[in-house]
Amino acid sequence: MRFLLAAALLALSPALFAQTAAWSPAPGHTTLHLWPHGAPGEPAHPAPEVNTTTAKSDLVAGRPVFRLGNVSDPTLTLYKPKHNSGAAILVFPGGAYQVLAIDLEGTEVCRWVNSIGVNCILVKYRVPNTGPYPRSAAALQDAQRAMGLVREHAAAWHIDPHRIGVLGFSAGAHLSAALSTHFQKRLYTPVDAADQLSCRPDFEMLIYPGWLALAEKHMEPNPSLPVTANTPTAFLVQAEDDPVHVENVIEYFLALKHAGVPAEMHVYAKGGHGYGLRPTPVSVSIHDMPSTSTTPLPITHWPSLAAIWLHTIGVLR
């Protein structure tokens, strides 16, 4: 009898066995599943989502980071601003295509995006081993699908479909660049009307990206990111001491310049990698005597420059 009951439940209620979310947005926000019938190539019974952060994980600005793993049911979540400018930004957290820094480079970023009057769409894309493209197309499929869905819902969400950009961090910055250079054709079989709409971002913001230049090729530009005159205008940020290599933004900036695409690049002496919008302090000394006071590194102020840039390109009016 128990076996028959279990079999009946499995047949009648597959949702009972769907992926259990380890992270969920706060109540009051609209969330859409990207793939109504399951993401392309995903197993029927995937491993559950998990917070991979442990007591030994690195802190950022003295606080832990929620590192979300095993995402096979990707979603987008709309965070609406109090004063809506009509612009929107899709945010792609980083995590080396293995996890998603869902708070540091996700929800915390959306709070800033909302503060400047912009709708924030946090994209929880698939991990692990879902990029970089073309090693795997899964994350880029999610990005293409997410942009189409946002444009499909633009009227209902009071968003201008011609002022929708992307903002990514680390691997998420690479994903943003991949979407900005691979929008001509979907990398999956179209699902519905959303896939008939353009998935080209109107602008891109890449913060400490990886894979834009290839370390194994002496930091040459990544040929899998074919920059053309139709690539969106870009805002680029990286630190010279970033272990992921500052050449990522430099080579991408030069590729944009050669293609005639306007771009703004900010390179800082110090900042490292993976700071998001959290304060990046540096200890200061007075007359060679250590001081307990700290002052934020200049790179901490990149969001202010980004907001000004959004005004200069007409996204904020």
PDB file of C-alpha atoms in Angstrom:
ATOM      1  CA  MET A   1       0.000   0.000   0.000  1.00  0.00           C
ATOM      2  CA  ARG A   2       2.786   2.441   0.901  1.00  0.00           C
ATOM      3  CA  PHE A   3       4.497   1.699  -2.410  1.00  0.00           C
ATOM      4  CA  LEU A   4       1.272   2.319  -4.346  1.00  0.00           C
ATOM      5  CA  LEU A   5       0.667   5.585  -2.506  1.00  0.00           C
ATOM      6  CA  ALA A   6       4.199   6.786  -3.210  1.00  0.00           C
ATOM      7  CA  ALA A   7       3.851   5.846  -6.867  1.00  0.00           C
ATOM      8  CA  ALA A   8       0.567   7.714  -7.110  1.00  0.00           C
ATOM      9  CA  LEU A   9       2.057  10.829  -5.550  1.00  0.00           C
ATOM     10  CA  LEU A  10       4.999  10.705  -7.945  1.00  0.00           C
ATOM     11  CA  ALA A  11       2.681  10.401 -10.933  1.00  0.00           C
ATOM     12  CA  LEU A  12       0.154  13.028  -9.882  1.00  0.00           C
ATOM     13  CA  SER A  13       2.305  15.605  -8.101  1.00  0.00           C
ATOM     14  CA  PRO A  14       5.696  16.102  -9.764  1.00  0.00           C
ATOM     15  CA  ALA A  15       5.881  19.549  -8.177  1.00  0.00           C
ATOM     16  CA  LEU A  16       6.376  17.850  -4.832  1.00  0.00           C
ATOM     17  CA  PHE A  17       9.750  16.701  -6.091  1.00  0.00           C
ATOM     18  CA  ALA A  18      10.826  19.992  -7.682  1.00  0.00           C
ATOM     19  CA  GLN A  19      13.981  21.723  -6.605  1.00  0.00           C
ATOM     20  CA  THR A  20      13.797  23.124  -3.086  1.00  0.00           C
ATOM     21  CA  ALA A  21      14.987  26.720  -2.961  1.00  0.00           C
ATOM     22  CA  ALA A  22      17.717  27.502  -0.429  1.00  0.00           C
ATOM     23  CA  TRP A  23      17.238  31.211  -1.147  1.00  0.00           C
ATOM     24  CA  SER A  24      14.050  33.147  -1.803  1.00  0.00           C
ATOM     25  CA  PRO A  25      13.508  36.875  -2.306  1.00  0.00           C
ATOM     26  CA  ALA A  26      11.785  38.833   0.420  1.00  0.00           C
ATOM     27  CA  PRO A  27       7.972  38.946   0.173  1.00  0.00           C
ATOM     28  CA  GLY A  28       6.394  41.567  -2.046  1.00  0.00           C
ATOM     29  CA  HIS A  29       8.494  41.078  -5.175  1.00  0.00           C
ATOM     30  CA  THR A  30       7.386  39.527  -8.465  1.00  0.00           C
ATOM     31  CA  THR A  31       9.290  36.358  -9.381  1.00  0.00           C
ATOM     32  CA  LEU A  32       9.093  34.483 -12.690  1.00  0.00           C
ATOM     33  CA  HIS A  33      10.520  31.078 -13.528  1.00  0.00           C
ATOM     34  CA  LEU A  34      12.501  31.476 -16.743  1.00  0.00           C
ATOM     35  CA  TRP A  35      11.500  28.138 -18.214  1.00  0.00           C
ATOM     36  CA  PRO A  36       7.830  27.096 -17.787  1.00  0.00           C
ATOM     37  CA  HIS A  37       8.592  23.486 -18.718  1.00  0.00           C
ATOM     38  CA  GLY A  38      12.059  23.224 -17.203  1.00  0.00           C
ATOM     39  CA  ALA A  39      15.399  24.598 -18.341  1.00  0.00           C
ATOM     40  CA  PRO A  40      17.012  23.022 -21.425  1.00  0.00           C
ATOM     41  CA  GLY A  41      19.073  19.955 -20.629  1.00  0.00           C
ATOM     42  CA  GLU A  42      18.322  19.888 -16.901  1.00  0.00           C
ATOM     43  CA  PRO A  43      17.660  16.515 -15.211  1.00  0.00           C
ATOM     44  CA  ALA A  44      14.165  15.632 -14.030  1.00  0.00           C
ATOM     45  CA  HIS A  45      15.251  15.393 -10.397  1.00  0.00           C
ATOM     46  CA  PRO A  46      18.120  17.839  -9.794  1.00  0.00           C
ATOM     47  CA  ALA A  47      20.059  18.237  -6.577  1.00  0.00           C
ATOM     48  CA  PRO A  48      18.471  20.802  -4.248  1.00  0.00           C
ATOM     49  CA  GLU A  49      19.725  24.353  -4.044  1.00  0.00           C
ATOM     50  CA  VAL A  50      22.170  24.911  -1.203  1.00  0.00           C
ATOM     51  CA  ASN A  51      23.925  27.733   0.613  1.00  0.00           C
ATOM     52  CA  THR A  52      27.561  26.723   0.217  1.00  0.00           C
ATOM     53  CA  THR A  53      28.879  29.299   2.700  1.00  0.00           C
ATOM     54  CA  THR A  54      30.465  27.837   5.821  1.00  0.00           C
ATOM     55  CA  ALA A  55      32.009  29.236   8.987  1.00  0.00           C
ATOM     56  CA  LYS A  56      35.385  29.119   7.213  1.00  0.00           C
ATOM     57  CA  SER A  57      34.244  31.082   4.154  1.00  0.00           C
ATOM     58  CA  ASP A  58      35.820  34.456   3.492  1.00  0.00           C
ATOM     59  CA  LEU A  59      34.029  37.548   4.770  1.00  0.00           C
ATOM     60  CA  VAL A  60      33.544  40.695   2.696  1.00  0.00           C
ATOM     61  CA  ALA A  61      33.605  43.953   4.664  1.00  0.00           C
ATOM     62  CA  GLY A  62      33.285  41.884   7.830  1.00  0.00           C
ATOM     63  CA  ARG A  63      30.130  40.110   6.726  1.00  0.00           C
ATOM     64  CA  PRO A  64      29.439  36.685   5.220  1.00  0.00           C
ATOM     65  CA  VAL A  65      28.279  36.155   1.651  1.00  0.00           C
ATOM     66  CA  PHE A  66      25.350  33.905   0.694  1.00  0.00           C
ATOM     67  CA  ARG A  67      26.871  31.641  -1.966  1.00  0.00           C
ATOM     68  CA  LEU A  68      23.983  29.852  -3.652  1.00  0.00           C
ATOM     69  CA  GLY A  69      24.752  26.563  -5.375  1.00  0.00           C
ATOM     70  CA  ASN A  70      22.950  23.889  -7.386  1.00  0.00           C
ATOM     71  CA  VAL A  71      20.594  26.235  -9.235  1.00  0.00           C
ATOM     72  CA  SER A  72      18.701  24.309 -11.910  1.00  0.00           C
ATOM     73  CA  ASP A  73      15.398  26.242 -11.824  1.00  0.00           C
ATOM     74  CA  PRO A  74      16.473  29.755 -12.827  1.00  0.00           C
ATOM     75  CA  THR A  75      14.281  32.738 -12.004  1.00  0.00           C
ATOM     76  CA  LEU A  76      14.091  36.488 -12.303  1.00  0.00           C
ATOM     77  CA  THR A  77      12.821  38.723  -9.510  1.00  0.00           C
ATOM     78  CA  LEU A  78      11.582  42.272 -10.045  1.00  0.00           C
ATOM     79  CA  TYR A  79      12.543  44.878  -7.448  1.00  0.00           C
ATOM     80  CA  LYS A  80      10.608  48.084  -8.144  1.00  0.00           C
ATOM     81  CA  PRO A  81      11.906  51.528  -7.126  1.00  0.00           C
ATOM     82  CA  LYS A  82       9.898  54.005  -5.087  1.00  0.00           C
ATOM     83  CA  HIS A  83      10.254  56.583  -7.868  1.00  0.00           C
ATOM     84  CA  ASN A  84      10.231  54.777 -11.207  1.00  0.00           C
ATOM     85  CA  SER A  85      12.299  56.333 -13.993  1.00  0.00           C
ATOM     86  CA  GLY A  86      11.140  53.657 -16.430  1.00  0.00           C
ATOM     87  CA  ALA A  87      14.658  52.248 -16.825  1.00  0.00           C
ATOM     88  CA  ALA A  88      15.587  48.703 -15.811  1.00  0.00           C
ATOM     89  CA  ILE A  89      18.760  46.748 -15.122  1.00  0.00           C
ATOM     90  CA  LEU A  90      19.154  42.967 -15.103  1.00  0.00           C
ATOM     91  CA  VAL A  91      21.663  42.023 -12.403  1.00  0.00           C
ATOM     92  CA  PHE A  92      23.841  38.923 -12.773  1.00  0.00           C
ATOM     93  CA  PRO A  93      25.738  37.899  -9.599  1.00  0.00           C
ATOM     94  CA  GLY A  94      29.187  36.353  -9.852  1.00  0.00           C
ATOM     95  CA  GLY A  95      30.606  33.140  -8.463  1.00  0.00           C
ATOM     96  CA  ALA A  96      32.870  31.648 -11.165  1.00  0.00           C
ATOM     97  CA  TYR A  97      29.867  29.901 -12.760  1.00  0.00           C
ATOM     98  CA  GLN A  98      29.931  27.584  -9.727  1.00  0.00           C
ATOM     99  CA  VAL A  99      27.793  29.512  -7.222  1.00  0.00           C
ATOM    100  CA  LEU A 100      25.944  32.837  -7.086  1.00  0.00           C
ATOM    101  CA  ALA A 101      26.884  35.556  -4.587  1.00  0.00           C
ATOM    102  CA  ILE A 102      23.181  36.221  -4.344  1.00  0.00           C
ATOM    103  CA  ASP A 103      23.308  38.908  -1.643  1.00  0.00           C
ATOM    104  CA  LEU A 104      26.686  40.620  -2.177  1.00  0.00           C
ATOM    105  CA  GLU A 105      26.210  40.890  -5.946  1.00  0.00           C
ATOM    106  CA  GLY A 106      22.431  40.516  -6.069  1.00  0.00           C
ATOM    107  CA  THR A 107      19.990  41.830  -3.492  1.00  0.00           C
ATOM    108  CA  GLU A 108      22.406  44.451  -2.160  1.00  0.00           C
ATOM    109  CA  VAL A 109      22.953  45.681  -5.709  1.00  0.00           C
ATOM    110  CA  CYS A 110      19.208  45.878  -6.308  1.00  0.00           C
ATOM    111  CA  ARG A 111      18.830  48.177  -3.314  1.00  0.00           C
ATOM    112  CA  TRP A 112      21.279  50.591  -4.926  1.00  0.00           C
ATOM    113  CA  VAL A 113      19.668  50.243  -8.367  1.00  0.00           C
ATOM    114  CA  ASN A 114      16.261  51.053  -6.846  1.00  0.00           C
ATOM    115  CA  SER A 115      17.742  54.028  -4.976  1.00  0.00           C
ATOM    116  CA  ILE A 116      18.519  55.763  -8.288  1.00  0.00           C
ATOM    117  CA  GLY A 117      14.999  55.179  -9.612  1.00  0.00           C
ATOM    118  CA  VAL A 118      15.734  52.112 -11.729  1.00  0.00           C
ATOM    119  CA  ASN A 119      13.866  48.816 -11.773  1.00  0.00           C
ATOM    120  CA  CYS A 120      16.144  45.945 -10.768  1.00  0.00           C
ATOM    121  CA  ILE A 121      15.683  42.444 -12.126  1.00  0.00           C
ATOM    122  CA  LEU A 122      17.795  39.956 -10.197  1.00  0.00           C
ATOM    123  CA  VAL A 123      18.559  36.938 -12.374  1.00  0.00           C
ATOM    124  CA  LYS A 124      19.171  33.683 -10.545  1.00  0.00           C
ATOM    125  CA  TYR A 125      20.809  31.778 -13.379  1.00  0.00           C
ATOM    126  CA  ARG A 126      21.904  28.167 -13.426  1.00  0.00           C
ATOM    127  CA  VAL A 127      25.074  26.951 -11.704  1.00  0.00           C
ATOM    128  CA  PRO A 128      27.431  25.092 -11.461  1.00  0.00           C
ATOM    129  CA  ASN A 129      29.449  24.518 -14.627  1.00  0.00           C
ATOM    130  CA  THR A 130      27.093  26.600 -16.790  1.00  0.00           C
ATOM    131  CA  GLY A 131      29.737  28.835 -18.357  1.00  0.00           C
ATOM    132  CA  PRO A 132      31.679  30.534 -19.638  1.00  0.00           C
ATOM    133  CA  TYR A 133      30.218  30.298 -23.122  1.00  0.00           C
ATOM    134  CA  PRO A 134      31.015  28.410 -25.336  1.00  0.00           C
ATOM    135  CA  ARG A 135      32.257  25.888 -22.769  1.00  0.00           C
ATOM    136  CA  SER A 136      28.625  25.734 -21.673  1.00  0.00           C
ATOM    137  CA  ALA A 137      25.632  27.649 -23.036  1.00  0.00           C
ATOM    138  CA  ALA A 138      23.320  27.186 -20.032  1.00  0.00           C
ATOM    139  CA  ALA A 139      23.907  30.510 -18.253  1.00  0.00           C
ATOM    140  CA  LEU A 140      23.798  32.451 -21.523  1.00  0.00           C
ATOM    141  CA  GLN A 141      20.532  30.712 -22.414  1.00  0.00           C
ATOM    142  CA  ASP A 142      19.137  31.933 -19.095  1.00  0.00           C
ATOM    143  CA  ALA A 143      20.356  35.472 -19.771  1.00  0.00           C
ATOM    144  CA  GLN A 144      18.814  35.563 -23.251  1.00  0.00           C
ATOM    145  CA  ARG A 145      15.536  34.190 -21.926  1.00  0.00           C
ATOM    146  CA  ALA A 146      15.470  36.661 -19.009  1.00  0.00           C
ATOM    147  CA  MET A 147      15.938  39.688 -21.264  1.00  0.00           C
ATOM    148  CA  GLY A 148      13.116  38.543 -23.534  1.00  0.00           C
ATOM    149  CA  LEU A 149      10.792  38.031 -20.569  1.00  0.00           C
ATOM    150  CA  VAL A 150      11.539  41.492 -19.186  1.00  0.00           C
ATOM    151  CA  ARG A 151      10.730  43.075 -22.542  1.00  0.00           C
ATOM    152  CA  GLU A 152       7.536  41.005 -22.761  1.00  0.00           C
ATOM    153  CA  HIS A 153       6.444  42.346 -19.352  1.00  0.00           C
ATOM    154  CA  ALA A 154       7.755  45.878 -19.908  1.00  0.00           C
ATOM    155  CA  ALA A 155       4.348  47.526 -20.295  1.00  0.00           C
ATOM    156  CA  ALA A 156       2.857  45.769 -17.268  1.00  0.00           C
ATOM    157  CA  TRP A 157       5.903  46.632 -15.161  1.00  0.00           C
ATOM    158  CA  HIS A 158       6.052  50.260 -16.407  1.00  0.00           C
ATOM    159  CA  ILE A 159       9.464  49.758 -17.989  1.00  0.00           C
ATOM    160  CA  ASP A 160      10.734  51.423 -21.160  1.00  0.00           C
ATOM    161  CA  PRO A 161      11.765  48.495 -23.418  1.00  0.00           C
ATOM    162  CA  HIS A 162      14.496  50.684 -24.930  1.00  0.00           C
ATOM    163  CA  ARG A 163      16.174  51.444 -21.581  1.00  0.00           C
ATOM    164  CA  ILE A 164      16.956  47.958 -20.309  1.00  0.00           C
ATOM    165  CA  GLY A 165      20.568  47.114 -19.533  1.00  0.00           C
ATOM    166  CA  VAL A 166      22.687  44.563 -17.711  1.00  0.00           C
ATOM    167  CA  LEU A 167      24.958  44.803 -14.671  1.00  0.00           C
ATOM    168  CA  GLY A 168      27.226  41.900 -13.812  1.00  0.00           C
ATOM    169  CA  PHE A 169      29.971  41.066 -11.352  1.00  0.00           C
ATOM    170  CA  SER A 170      32.913  38.716 -12.002  1.00  0.00           C
ATOM    171  CA  ALA A 171      31.418  35.709 -13.836  1.00  0.00           C
ATOM    172  CA  GLY A 172      28.160  37.654 -13.986  1.00  0.00           C
ATOM    173  CA  ALA A 173      30.049  40.444 -15.746  1.00  0.00           C
ATOM    174  CA  HIS A 174      31.320  37.941 -18.293  1.00  0.00           C
ATOM    175  CA  LEU A 175      27.749  36.715 -18.735  1.00  0.00           C
ATOM    176  CA  SER A 176      26.618  40.307 -19.295  1.00  0.00           C
ATOM    177  CA  ALA A 177      29.305  40.733 -21.954  1.00  0.00           C
ATOM    178  CA  ALA A 178      28.336  37.408 -23.531  1.00  0.00           C
ATOM    179  CA  LEU A 179      24.708  38.547 -23.781  1.00  0.00           C
ATOM    180  CA  SER A 180      25.901  41.861 -25.218  1.00  0.00           C
ATOM    181  CA  THR A 181      27.768  40.036 -27.997  1.00  0.00           C
ATOM    182  CA  HIS A 182      25.397  37.078 -28.572  1.00  0.00           C
ATOM    183  CA  PHE A 183      21.922  38.518 -29.017  1.00  0.00           C
ATOM    184  CA  GLN A 184      21.340  37.899 -32.726  1.00  0.00           C
ATOM    185  CA  LYS A 185      20.099  34.335 -32.259  1.00  0.00           C
ATOM    186  CA  ARG A 186      18.716  32.404 -29.296  1.00  0.00           C
ATOM    187  CA  LEU A 187      20.854  29.471 -28.175  1.00  0.00           C
ATOM    188  CA  TYR A 188      17.754  27.361 -27.509  1.00  0.00           C
ATOM    189  CA  THR A 189      14.510  26.378 -29.185  1.00  0.00           C
ATOM    190  CA  PRO A 190      12.073  29.290 -28.735  1.00  0.00           C
ATOM    191  CA  VAL A 191       9.523  28.699 -25.993  1.00  0.00           C
ATOM    192  CA  ASP A 192       6.932  31.442 -26.470  1.00  0.00           C
ATOM    193  CA  ALA A 193       6.397  35.029 -27.607  1.00  0.00           C
ATOM    194  CA  ALA A 194       9.098  36.352 -25.271  1.00  0.00           C
ATOM    195  CA  ASP A 195      11.698  34.662 -27.460  1.00  0.00           C
ATOM    196  CA  GLN A 196      10.578  36.685 -30.467  1.00  0.00           C
ATOM    197  CA  LEU A 197      11.650  39.907 -28.746  1.00  0.00           C
ATOM    198  CA  SER A 198      15.178  41.294 -28.842  1.00  0.00           C
ATOM    199  CA  CYS A 199      17.518  40.092 -26.100  1.00  0.00           C
ATOM    200  CA  ARG A 200      20.086  42.812 -26.845  1.00  0.00           C
ATOM    201  CA  PRO A 201      20.852  44.945 -23.773  1.00  0.00           C
ATOM    202  CA  ASP A 202      20.658  48.692 -24.319  1.00  0.00           C
ATOM    203  CA  PHE A 203      23.766  49.143 -22.152  1.00  0.00           C
ATOM    204  CA  GLU A 204      26.173  46.990 -20.152  1.00  0.00           C
ATOM    205  CA  MET A 205      27.939  47.526 -16.836  1.00  0.00           C
ATOM    206  CA  LEU A 206      30.794  45.129 -16.105  1.00  0.00           C
ATOM    207  CA  ILE A 207      32.319  45.128 -12.623  1.00  0.00           C
ATOM    208  CA  TYR A 208      35.599  43.191 -12.103  1.00  0.00           C
ATOM    209  CA  PRO A 209      34.855  40.781 -14.984  1.00  0.00           C
ATOM    210  CA  GLY A 210      36.655  37.595 -15.873  1.00  0.00           C
ATOM    211  CA  TRP A 211      37.138  35.760 -19.176  1.00  0.00           C
ATOM    212  CA  LEU A 212      37.085  38.921 -21.299  1.00  0.00           C
ATOM    213  CA  ALA A 213      40.783  38.269 -21.909  1.00  0.00           C
ATOM    214  CA  LEU A 214      42.450  34.867 -21.900  1.00  0.00           C
ATOM    215  CA  ALA A 215      45.226  34.206 -19.391  1.00  0.00           C
ATOM    216  CA  GLU A 216      46.410  31.191 -21.377  1.00  0.00           C
ATOM    217  CA  LYS A 217      46.808  33.492 -24.406  1.00  0.00           C
ATOM    218  CA  HIS A 218      48.830  36.153 -22.545  1.00  0.00           C
ATOM    219  CA  MET A 219      45.647  38.166 -21.857  1.00  0.00           C
ATOM    220  CA  GLU A 220      44.613  38.479 -25.486  1.00  0.00           C
ATOM    221  CA  PRO A 221      40.965  39.458 -26.135  1.00  0.00           C
ATOM    222  CA  ASN A 222      38.531  36.568 -25.834  1.00  0.00           C
ATOM    223  CA  PRO A 223      37.475  35.649 -29.406  1.00  0.00           C
ATOM    224  CA  SER A 224      34.204  34.170 -28.119  1.00  0.00           C
ATOM    225  CA  LEU A 225      33.045  37.739 -27.347  1.00  0.00           C
ATOM    226  CA  PRO A 226      32.835  39.235 -30.861  1.00  0.00           C
ATOM    227  CA  VAL A 227      32.532  42.986 -30.285  1.00  0.00           C
ATOM    228  CA  THR A 228      30.941  44.863 -33.201  1.00  0.00           C
ATOM    229  CA  ALA A 229      29.512  48.305 -33.863  1.00  0.00           C
ATOM    230  CA  ASN A 230      26.181  46.952 -32.562  1.00  0.00           C
ATOM    231  CA  THR A 231      27.575  45.956 -29.157  1.00  0.00           C
ATOM    232  CA  PRO A 232      25.946  48.056 -26.395  1.00  0.00           C
ATOM    233  CA  THR A 233      27.750  50.963 -24.776  1.00  0.00           C
ATOM    234  CA  ALA A 234      29.647  49.911 -21.659  1.00  0.00           C
ATOM    235  CA  PHE A 235      30.710  51.002 -18.169  1.00  0.00           C
ATOM    236  CA  LEU A 236      33.757  49.089 -16.921  1.00  0.00           C
ATOM    237  CA  VAL A 237      35.340  48.833 -13.459  1.00  0.00           C
ATOM    238  CA  GLN A 238      38.358  46.848 -12.235  1.00  0.00           C
ATOM    239  CA  ALA A 239      41.319  47.179  -9.876  1.00  0.00           C
ATOM    240  CA  GLU A 240      44.934  46.849 -10.987  1.00  0.00           C
ATOM    241  CA  ASP A 241      45.568  44.436  -8.107  1.00  0.00           C
ATOM    242  CA  ASP A 242      42.600  42.222  -9.026  1.00  0.00           C
ATOM    243  CA  PRO A 243      43.892  38.613  -9.140  1.00  0.00           C
ATOM    244  CA  VAL A 244      41.487  38.014 -12.022  1.00  0.00           C
ATOM    245  CA  HIS A 245      43.594  40.525 -14.026  1.00  0.00           C
ATOM    246  CA  VAL A 246      42.811  44.098 -14.961  1.00  0.00           C
ATOM    247  CA  GLU A 247      43.482  43.282 -18.626  1.00  0.00           C
ATOM    248  CA  ASN A 248      39.908  41.986 -18.779  1.00  0.00           C
ATOM    249  CA  VAL A 249      38.428  45.489 -18.819  1.00  0.00           C
ATOM    250  CA  ILE A 250      41.351  47.010 -20.723  1.00  0.00           C
ATOM    251  CA  GLU A 251      41.127  44.594 -23.648  1.00  0.00           C
ATOM    252  CA  TYR A 252      37.340  44.815 -23.760  1.00  0.00           C
ATOM    253  CA  PHE A 253      37.511  48.615 -23.698  1.00  0.00           C
ATOM    254  CA  LEU A 254      39.961  48.590 -26.606  1.00  0.00           C
ATOM    255  CA  ALA A 255      37.738  46.204 -28.566  1.00  0.00           C
ATOM    256  CA  LEU A 256      34.792  48.552 -28.036  1.00  0.00           C
ATOM    257  CA  LYS A 257      36.922  51.542 -29.048  1.00  0.00           C
ATOM    258  CA  HIS A 258      38.057  49.850 -32.252  1.00  0.00           C
ATOM    259  CA  ALA A 259      34.417  49.016 -33.071  1.00  0.00           C
ATOM    260  CA  GLY A 260      33.343  52.603 -32.501  1.00  0.00           C
ATOM    261  CA  VAL A 261      31.250  51.800 -29.415  1.00  0.00           C
ATOM    262  CA  PRO A 262      31.284  54.452 -26.653  1.00  0.00           C
ATOM    263  CA  ALA A 263      32.628  53.108 -23.365  1.00  0.00           C
ATOM    264  CA  GLU A 264      33.738  54.421 -19.992  1.00  0.00           C
ATOM    265  CA  MET A 265      36.459  52.592 -18.051  1.00  0.00           C
ATOM    266  CA  HIS A 266      37.563  53.102 -14.441  1.00  0.00           C
ATOM    267  CA  VAL A 267      40.755  51.351 -13.346  1.00  0.00           C
ATOM    268  CA  TYR A 268      41.858  51.697  -9.732  1.00  0.00           C
ATOM    269  CA  ALA A 269      45.208  50.913  -8.148  1.00  0.00           C
ATOM    270  CA  LYS A 270      43.693  48.832  -5.354  1.00  0.00           C
ATOM    271  CA  GLY A 271      40.463  47.028  -4.636  1.00  0.00           C
ATOM    272  CA  GLY A 272      41.018  43.360  -5.279  1.00  0.00           C
ATOM    273  CA  HIS A 273      38.068  41.259  -6.361  1.00  0.00           C
ATOM    274  CA  GLY A 274      34.581  40.439  -5.157  1.00  0.00           C
ATOM    275  CA  TYR A 275      33.621  43.502  -3.128  1.00  0.00           C
ATOM    276  CA  GLY A 276      30.243  44.310  -4.667  1.00  0.00           C
ATOM    277  CA  LEU A 277      28.961  47.554  -3.178  1.00  0.00           C
ATOM    278  CA  ARG A 278      30.330  46.915   0.301  1.00  0.00           C
ATOM    279  CA  PRO A 279      32.902  49.358   1.712  1.00  0.00           C
ATOM    280  CA  THR A 280      36.425  48.471   0.640  1.00  0.00           C
ATOM    281  CA  PRO A 281      38.578  49.977   3.410  1.00  0.00           C
ATOM    282  CA  VAL A 282      42.308  50.506   3.592  1.00  0.00           C
ATOM    283  CA  SER A 283      44.201  50.987   6.828  1.00  0.00           C
ATOM    284  CA  VAL A 284      45.996  54.313   7.010  1.00  0.00           C
ATOM    285  CA  SER A 285      49.166  55.289   8.844  1.00  0.00           C
ATOM    286  CA  ILE A 286      50.192  58.642  10.280  1.00  0.00           C
ATOM    287  CA  HIS A 287      53.946  59.325  10.359  1.00  0.00           C
ATOM    288  CA  ASP A 288      54.553  55.588   9.833  1.00  0.00           C
ATOM    289  CA  MET A 289      52.486  54.776  12.922  1.00  0.00           C
ATOM    290  CA  PRO A 290      49.650  52.292  12.381  1.00  0.00           C
ATOM    291  CA  SER A 291      46.191  53.750  12.903  1.00  0.00           C
ATOM    292  CA  THR A 292      42.985  51.985  13.863  1.00  0.00           C
ATOM    293  CA  SER A 293      40.985  54.305  11.622  1.00  0.00           C
ATOM    294  CA  THR A 294      40.212  53.329   8.058  1.00  0.00           C
ATOM    295  CA  THR A 295      39.222  55.197   4.949  1.00  0.00           C
ATOM    296  CA  PRO A 296      37.430  53.659   1.972  1.00  0.00           C
ATOM    297  CA  LEU A 297      39.417  52.982  -1.150  1.00  0.00           C
ATOM    298  CA  PRO A 298      38.449  55.120  -4.156  1.00  0.00           C
ATOM    299  CA  ILE A 299      37.011  52.029  -5.855  1.00  0.00           C
ATOM    300  CA  THR A 300      34.255  52.014  -3.226  1.00  0.00           C
ATOM    301  CA  HIS A 301      32.705  55.008  -4.993  1.00  0.00           C
ATOM    302  CA  TRP A 302      32.171  53.339  -8.369  1.00  0.00           C
ATOM    303  CA  PRO A 303      28.343  53.325  -7.957  1.00  0.00           C
ATOM    304  CA  SER A 304      28.286  57.135  -7.875  1.00  0.00           C
ATOM    305  CA  LEU A 305      30.209  57.239 -11.151  1.00  0.00           C
ATOM    306  CA  ALA A 306      27.887  54.614 -12.618  1.00  0.00           C
ATOM    307  CA  ALA A 307      24.836  56.719 -11.772  1.00  0.00           C
ATOM    308  CA  ILE A 308      26.395  59.744 -13.484  1.00  0.00           C
ATOM    309  CA  TRP A 309      27.189  57.603 -16.528  1.00  0.00           C
ATOM    310  CA  LEU A 310      23.570  56.426 -16.722  1.00  0.00           C
ATOM    311  CA  HIS A 311      22.573  60.089 -16.967  1.00  0.00           C
ATOM    312  CA  THR A 312      25.164  60.810 -19.667  1.00  0.00           C
ATOM    313  CA  ILE A 313      23.864  58.018 -21.918  1.00  0.00           C
ATOM    314  CA  GLY A 314      20.223  59.029 -21.416  1.00  0.00           C
ATOM    315  CA  VAL A 315      19.069  56.063 -19.347  1.00  0.00           C
ATOM    316  CA  LEU A 316      18.340  58.364 -16.404  1.00  0.00           C
ATOM    317  CA  ARG A 317      16.664  61.629 -17.342  1.00  0.00           C
TER     318      ARG A 317
END
